[in-house]
Short mmCIF file of C-alpha atoms in Angstrom, two decimals:
data_model
loop_
_atom_site.label_atom_id
_atom_site.label_comp_id
_atom_site.label_asym_id
_atom_site.label_seq_id
_atom_site.Cartn_x
_atom_site.Cartn_y
_atom_site.Cartn_z
CA MET A 92 13.89 -8.26 -20.23
CA LYS A 93 12.56 -8.61 -23.93
CA TYR A 94 11.28 -11.92 -23.24
CA LEU A 95 9.15 -10.07 -20.41
CA GLU A 96 7.77 -7.40 -22.67
CA LYS A 97 6.56 -9.92 -24.83
CA HIS A 98 4.78 -11.70 -21.96
CA PRO A 99 4.03 -8.98 -19.45
CA MET A 100 1.57 -11.39 -17.48
CA ILE A 101 4.44 -12.80 -15.60
CA MET A 102 5.22 -9.56 -14.23
CA ILE A 103 1.46 -9.21 -13.07
CA VAL A 104 1.60 -12.25 -11.48
CA ILE A 105 5.35 -11.70 -10.06
CA GLY A 106 3.33 -8.36 -8.69
CA ILE A 107 0.59 -10.08 -7.01
CA ILE A 108 2.65 -12.44 -5.29
CA GLY A 109 5.44 -9.53 -4.13
CA ILE A 110 2.29 -7.37 -2.75
CA SER A 111 0.83 -10.45 -1.01
CA LEU A 112 3.84 -11.35 0.85
CA SER A 113 3.71 -8.27 2.64
CA SER A 114 1.28 -9.19 5.24
CA ILE A 115 2.88 -12.54 5.73
CA PHE A 116 6.52 -11.38 6.05
CA VAL A 117 5.05 -8.98 8.70
CA LYS A 118 3.13 -11.79 10.61
CA TYR A 119 7.19 -12.96 11.13
CA SER A 120 8.72 -9.89 12.66
CA ASP A 121 9.03 -9.89 16.34
CA ALA A 122 10.04 -6.38 16.68
CA PRO A 123 7.25 -3.49 17.21
CA SER A 124 5.41 -2.45 14.12
CA ALA A 125 7.35 1.15 13.87
CA VAL A 126 10.50 -0.77 14.12
CA THR A 127 9.62 -3.51 11.34
CA ALA A 128 8.32 -0.36 8.98
CA ALA A 129 11.56 1.48 9.79
CA PHE A 130 13.55 -1.34 8.17
CA ARG A 131 11.33 -1.83 5.26
CA LEU A 132 11.83 1.84 4.37
CA LEU A 133 15.21 2.38 4.90
CA TRP A 134 16.12 -0.59 2.74
CA THR A 135 13.82 0.99 0.05
CA VAL A 136 15.34 4.29 0.49
CA LEU A 137 19.17 2.64 0.10
CA PHE A 138 17.96 0.82 -2.85
CA LEU A 139 16.48 3.92 -4.64
CA THR A 140 19.39 6.44 -3.77
CA PRO A 141 21.58 5.19 -6.71
CA VAL A 142 19.09 5.09 -9.05
CA VAL A 143 17.98 8.97 -8.23
CA PHE A 144 21.67 10.07 -8.11
CA GLY A 145 22.99 8.22 -10.68
CA ARG A 146 20.46 10.03 -13.41
CA PRO A 147 21.77 13.55 -14.08
CA ALA A 148 18.11 14.30 -14.96
CA VAL A 149 16.57 13.12 -11.90
CA ARG A 150 19.44 14.89 -9.58
CA LYS A 151 18.36 18.18 -11.43
CA GLU A 152 14.88 17.88 -10.77
CA LEU A 153 15.40 16.81 -7.15
CA ARG A 154 17.44 20.12 -6.64
CA GLY A 155 14.96 22.32 -8.27
CA ILE A 156 11.77 21.42 -6.49
CA SER A 157 10.14 24.08 -4.89
CA LEU A 158 9.64 24.38 -1.22
CA LYS A 159 5.83 23.81 -1.19
CA LEU A 160 6.15 20.51 -3.21
CA ALA A 161 8.88 19.09 -0.74
CA LEU A 162 6.76 19.90 2.06
CA LEU A 163 3.69 18.28 0.70
CA SER A 164 5.92 15.28 -0.10
CA ALA A 165 6.71 15.06 3.23
CA LEU A 166 3.38 15.42 4.29
CA SER A 167 2.55 12.20 2.00
CA GLY A 168 5.61 10.35 3.81
CA LEU A 169 4.15 11.16 6.89
CA PHE A 170 0.65 9.58 6.14
CA LEU A 171 2.48 6.82 4.35
CA ALA A 172 4.46 6.17 7.89
CA ILE A 173 1.15 6.13 9.99
CA HIS A 174 -0.49 3.67 7.44
CA PHE A 175 2.36 1.08 7.82
CA VAL A 176 2.24 1.45 11.54
CA LEU A 177 -1.45 1.05 11.86
CA TRP A 178 -1.48 -1.74 9.23
CA PHE A 179 1.18 -3.93 10.53
CA GLU A 180 0.06 -3.56 13.98
CA SER A 181 -3.30 -4.57 13.07
CA LEU A 182 -1.95 -7.84 11.57
CA ARG A 183 -0.65 -8.48 15.13
CA HIS A 184 -4.63 -8.42 16.32
CA THR A 185 -6.84 -9.69 13.57
CA SER A 186 -6.37 -12.20 10.55
CA VAL A 187 -4.59 -11.92 7.33
CA ALA A 188 -7.64 -11.83 5.25
CA SER A 189 -9.56 -9.49 7.43
CA SER A 190 -6.50 -6.88 7.44
CA THR A 191 -5.61 -7.11 3.86
CA THR A 192 -9.03 -6.69 2.60
CA ILE A 193 -9.89 -3.80 4.97
CA VAL A 194 -6.89 -2.09 3.78
CA CYS A 195 -7.96 -2.54 0.21
CA THR A 196 -11.00 -0.03 0.74
CA GLU A 197 -8.10 2.75 0.10
CA VAL A 198 -9.65 3.78 -3.10
CA ILE A 199 -12.95 4.32 -1.48
CA TRP A 200 -11.29 6.77 1.15
CA VAL A 201 -9.37 8.88 -1.84
CA ALA A 202 -12.93 9.11 -3.49
CA LEU A 203 -14.34 10.71 -0.15
CA GLY A 204 -11.31 12.60 0.63
CA PHE A 205 -11.33 14.08 -3.37
CA CYS A 206 -15.16 14.85 -2.73
CA LEU A 207 -14.97 16.52 0.52
CA ILE A 208 -11.61 17.93 0.21
CA LEU A 209 -10.91 18.54 -3.31
CA LYS A 210 -14.66 19.58 -3.87
CA GLY A 211 -14.94 16.47 -6.41
CA ARG A 212 -18.20 14.95 -7.23
CA ILE A 213 -19.11 11.17 -7.06
CA SER A 214 -22.17 9.81 -9.28
CA ARG A 215 -24.66 7.69 -7.75
CA LYS A 216 -23.17 4.40 -9.36
CA ALA A 217 -20.15 5.35 -7.40
CA LEU A 218 -21.60 6.06 -4.12
CA ALA A 219 -23.56 2.57 -4.34
CA ALA A 220 -19.98 0.95 -5.01
CA ILE A 221 -18.57 2.78 -1.99
CA GLY A 222 -21.85 1.95 0.24
CA ALA A 223 -20.97 -1.77 -0.48
CA THR A 224 -17.45 -1.44 0.34
CA LEU A 225 -18.37 0.08 4.04
CA LEU A 226 -21.40 -2.62 4.46
CA GLY A 227 -18.63 -5.34 3.70
CA SER A 228 -16.15 -3.77 6.49
CA VAL A 229 -19.24 -3.78 8.91
CA LEU A 230 -19.83 -7.38 8.07
CA ILE A 231 -15.98 -8.24 8.70
CA ALA A 232 -16.46 -6.29 11.96
CA TRP A 233 -19.63 -8.00 13.02
CA SER A 234 -17.89 -11.54 12.44
CA ASP A 235 -14.80 -10.53 14.64
CA SER A 236 -16.58 -8.77 17.12
CA GLY A 237 -16.78 -11.92 19.72
CA SER A 238 -12.95 -11.18 19.65
CA GLY A 239 -12.20 -7.66 21.19
CA ALA A 240 -8.52 -7.88 19.83
CA GLN A 241 -9.94 -9.08 16.21
CA LEU A 242 -12.16 -6.07 16.11
CA TYR A 243 -9.18 -3.67 17.28
CA GLY A 244 -7.26 -4.96 14.64
CA ASP A 245 -9.87 -4.54 12.03
CA ILE A 246 -10.35 -0.99 13.07
CA LEU A 247 -6.68 -0.35 12.82
CA ALA A 248 -6.49 -1.72 9.26
CA LEU A 249 -9.61 0.73 8.48
CA LEU A 250 -7.62 3.67 10.21
CA ALA A 251 -4.45 2.23 7.86
CA ALA A 252 -6.65 2.25 4.80
CA VAL A 253 -7.82 6.15 5.51
CA ALA A 254 -3.95 6.83 5.92
CA VAL A 255 -2.97 5.61 2.89
CA GLY A 256 -5.84 7.28 1.25
CA ALA A 257 -4.59 10.79 2.21
CA TYR A 258 -0.96 9.61 0.98
CA THR A 259 -2.73 9.07 -2.25
CA LEU A 260 -4.70 12.39 -2.36
CA ILE A 261 -1.74 14.38 -1.68
CA GLY A 262 0.11 12.41 -4.27
CA ARG A 263 -2.21 13.21 -6.97
CA VAL A 264 -1.44 16.77 -6.25
CA VAL A 265 2.02 16.65 -6.22
CA ARG A 266 2.71 14.23 -9.35
CA ARG A 267 1.03 16.87 -11.58
CA THR A 268 4.48 18.54 -11.79
CA VAL A 269 6.93 16.15 -10.33
CA SER A 270 8.11 12.77 -11.66
CA THR A 271 7.31 9.40 -10.23
CA THR A 272 10.90 8.79 -9.16
CA VAL A 273 11.40 12.23 -7.39
CA TYR A 274 8.21 12.21 -5.58
CA THR A 275 8.60 8.38 -4.48
CA TYR A 276 11.98 9.17 -3.10
CA LEU A 277 11.11 12.26 -1.22
CA VAL A 278 8.06 10.48 0.25
CA TYR A 279 10.07 7.46 0.99
CA GLY A 280 12.82 9.39 2.70
CA ALA A 281 10.29 11.31 4.78
CA CYS A 282 8.56 8.15 5.76
CA ALA A 283 11.59 6.65 6.72
CA ALA A 284 12.52 9.48 8.77
CA VAL A 285 9.26 9.65 10.71
CA LEU A 286 9.41 5.82 11.32
CA VAL A 287 12.83 5.97 12.86
CA ALA A 288 11.76 9.22 14.79
CA ALA A 289 8.68 7.09 15.97
CA CYS A 290 10.74 4.53 17.36
CA LEU A 291 13.52 6.78 19.05
CA VAL A 292 10.58 8.53 20.52
CA GLN A 293 8.81 5.25 21.99
CA GLY A 294 12.19 4.11 23.13
CA TYR A 295 12.76 1.40 20.26
CA GLY A 296 16.46 0.72 19.46
CA LEU A 297 16.54 -0.43 15.78
CA LEU A 298 19.12 -3.02 16.51
CA ASP A 299 17.60 -4.31 19.69
CA TYR A 300 15.63 -7.09 18.06
CA GLY A 301 17.98 -9.18 16.51
CA ILE A 302 18.49 -9.73 12.83
CA SER A 303 14.98 -10.74 12.17
CA ALA A 304 13.52 -7.18 11.78
CA SER A 305 16.20 -5.94 9.69
CA VAL A 306 15.57 -9.33 7.59
CA VAL A 307 11.72 -8.81 7.25
CA GLY A 308 12.30 -5.11 6.49
CA LEU A 309 14.54 -6.06 3.97
CA LEU A 310 12.22 -8.91 2.34
CA LEU A 311 9.39 -6.11 2.62
CA ALA A 312 11.38 -3.59 0.58
CA LEU A 313 12.63 -6.29 -2.13
CA PHE A 314 9.37 -8.37 -2.74
CA SER A 315 6.40 -5.68 -1.82
CA THR A 316 7.73 -2.69 -2.90
CA ILE A 317 10.45 -3.33 -5.55
CA LEU A 318 9.06 -6.48 -6.77
CA GLY A 319 5.47 -5.65 -5.98
CA HIS A 320 4.55 -1.71 -6.38
CA SER A 321 7.21 -1.00 -8.69
CA ILE A 322 6.50 -3.66 -10.86
CA PHE A 323 2.67 -2.44 -11.37
CA SER A 324 4.00 0.66 -12.33
CA TRP A 325 6.30 -0.77 -14.96
CA CYS A 326 3.04 -3.08 -16.18
CA LEU A 327 1.10 0.21 -16.92
CA LYS A 328 3.20 0.57 -20.26
CA TYR A 329 1.62 -2.86 -21.35
CA PHE A 330 -1.58 -3.07 -19.59
CA SER A 331 -4.49 -0.46 -18.89
CA PRO A 332 -4.73 1.28 -15.63
CA ALA A 333 -8.13 -0.63 -15.00
CA PHE A 334 -6.63 -3.81 -15.50
CA VAL A 335 -3.48 -3.10 -13.45
CA SER A 336 -5.76 -1.99 -10.49
CA ALA A 337 -8.08 -5.08 -10.90
CA SER A 338 -5.10 -7.20 -10.48
CA LYS A 339 -4.34 -5.65 -7.01
CA LEU A 340 -7.59 -6.97 -5.78
CA CYS A 341 -5.69 -10.41 -5.74
CA GLU A 342 -3.98 -9.50 -3.00
CA PRO A 343 -6.12 -10.36 -0.20
CA VAL A 344 -7.21 -13.44 -1.87
CA VAL A 345 -3.65 -14.94 -2.45
CA ALA A 346 -2.79 -13.52 1.10
CA ALA A 347 -5.51 -15.46 2.80
CA VAL A 348 -4.61 -18.56 1.04
CA LEU A 349 -0.86 -18.30 2.41
CA ALA A 350 -2.27 -17.15 5.72
CA ALA A 351 -4.47 -20.49 5.68
CA ILE A 352 -1.48 -22.54 5.00
CA LEU A 353 1.13 -21.13 7.09
CA PHE A 354 -0.74 -20.02 9.88
CA GLY A 355 -4.11 -21.76 10.05
CA GLU A 356 -6.30 -18.77 9.50
CA ILE A 357 -9.43 -20.12 7.96
CA PRO A 358 -11.98 -17.61 7.13
CA GLY A 359 -15.55 -17.69 8.56
CA ILE A 360 -18.55 -16.86 6.69
CA GLY A 361 -18.92 -13.58 7.81
CA MET A 362 -15.56 -12.85 6.50
CA LEU A 363 -15.89 -14.11 3.21
CA LEU A 364 -19.35 -12.36 2.58
CA GLY A 365 -17.93 -9.02 3.94
CA GLY A 366 -14.46 -9.46 1.85
CA GLY A 367 -16.56 -10.29 -1.54
CA LEU A 368 -18.73 -7.12 -0.78
CA ILE A 369 -15.51 -4.75 -0.27
CA LEU A 370 -13.66 -6.58 -3.45
CA GLY A 371 -16.93 -6.05 -5.58
CA GLY A 372 -17.35 -2.80 -4.31
CA VAL A 373 -14.03 -1.58 -4.88
CA PHE A 374 -13.72 -3.31 -8.34
CA ARG A 375 -16.79 -1.80 -9.29
CA TYR A 376 -15.71 1.78 -8.20
CA SER A 377 -12.26 1.31 -10.01
CA ALA A 378 -13.96 0.40 -13.40
CA LEU A 379 -16.26 3.49 -13.06
CA GLU A 380 -13.31 5.76 -12.25
CA ARG A 381 -11.54 4.44 -15.29
CA THR A 382 -14.62 4.96 -17.59
CA GLY A 383 -15.01 8.60 -16.16
CA GLN A 384 -18.54 7.71 -14.51
CA ALA A 385 -17.48 7.99 -11.13
#
């Protein structure tokens, strides 16, 4: 660990690879999207439980959390569940490059939600960045419009970005007074419960799709959640939030390269132009937000 603390860029690279593998793993699952997502969250909660209940301070905070904050965390988990189902389903209909790039517009929907719901303000520079990402999304949709299935997948990815934006907005409110460990445990627990309930309502048995769904869920939990998002949280101790956020924008690029190699998904000109606009707009907005100019 001391070696990694001296060379934290290694962890940034591992984190990028971890989150980039998420869409690739989903492609290999034959189970319905809700089942794959349920296994991911169930494994994640299983891994987190010893950490939460093995620390007295965390147990004490968990027992003392207010009903309001618990309900908000559960609502956040609901939106996270919606995000996973929509995004996983989008990967069944459109390319990895299109889906992952469109999902990266999350920060833009957070900004719009902050402005419309929390009565925040957005600068003209930030509005220009938001406009660029929206134009990029339109370009990708236009390039995929020749195929109804691909366009449907793009729309699902966009709705998934809106859903995760809502999850992030609620998280901003709860995290003011709740630790990261307790908040994520409550959110992931609620998310897992919602996904399992969704499977049961739709008549999907978690054990009806062989071992592949469970294995894909395990890989998603290990690589994309623990070796992905959790590592980025660890990296905030050594890098600025702006650098960590910018690093995450490598996900669509790495995922697209892997998809081209594994699935033969070669991005078209419209996808490349639209993706460039989206990533550029998100990067620009993130930079403005970190410097207080958004």
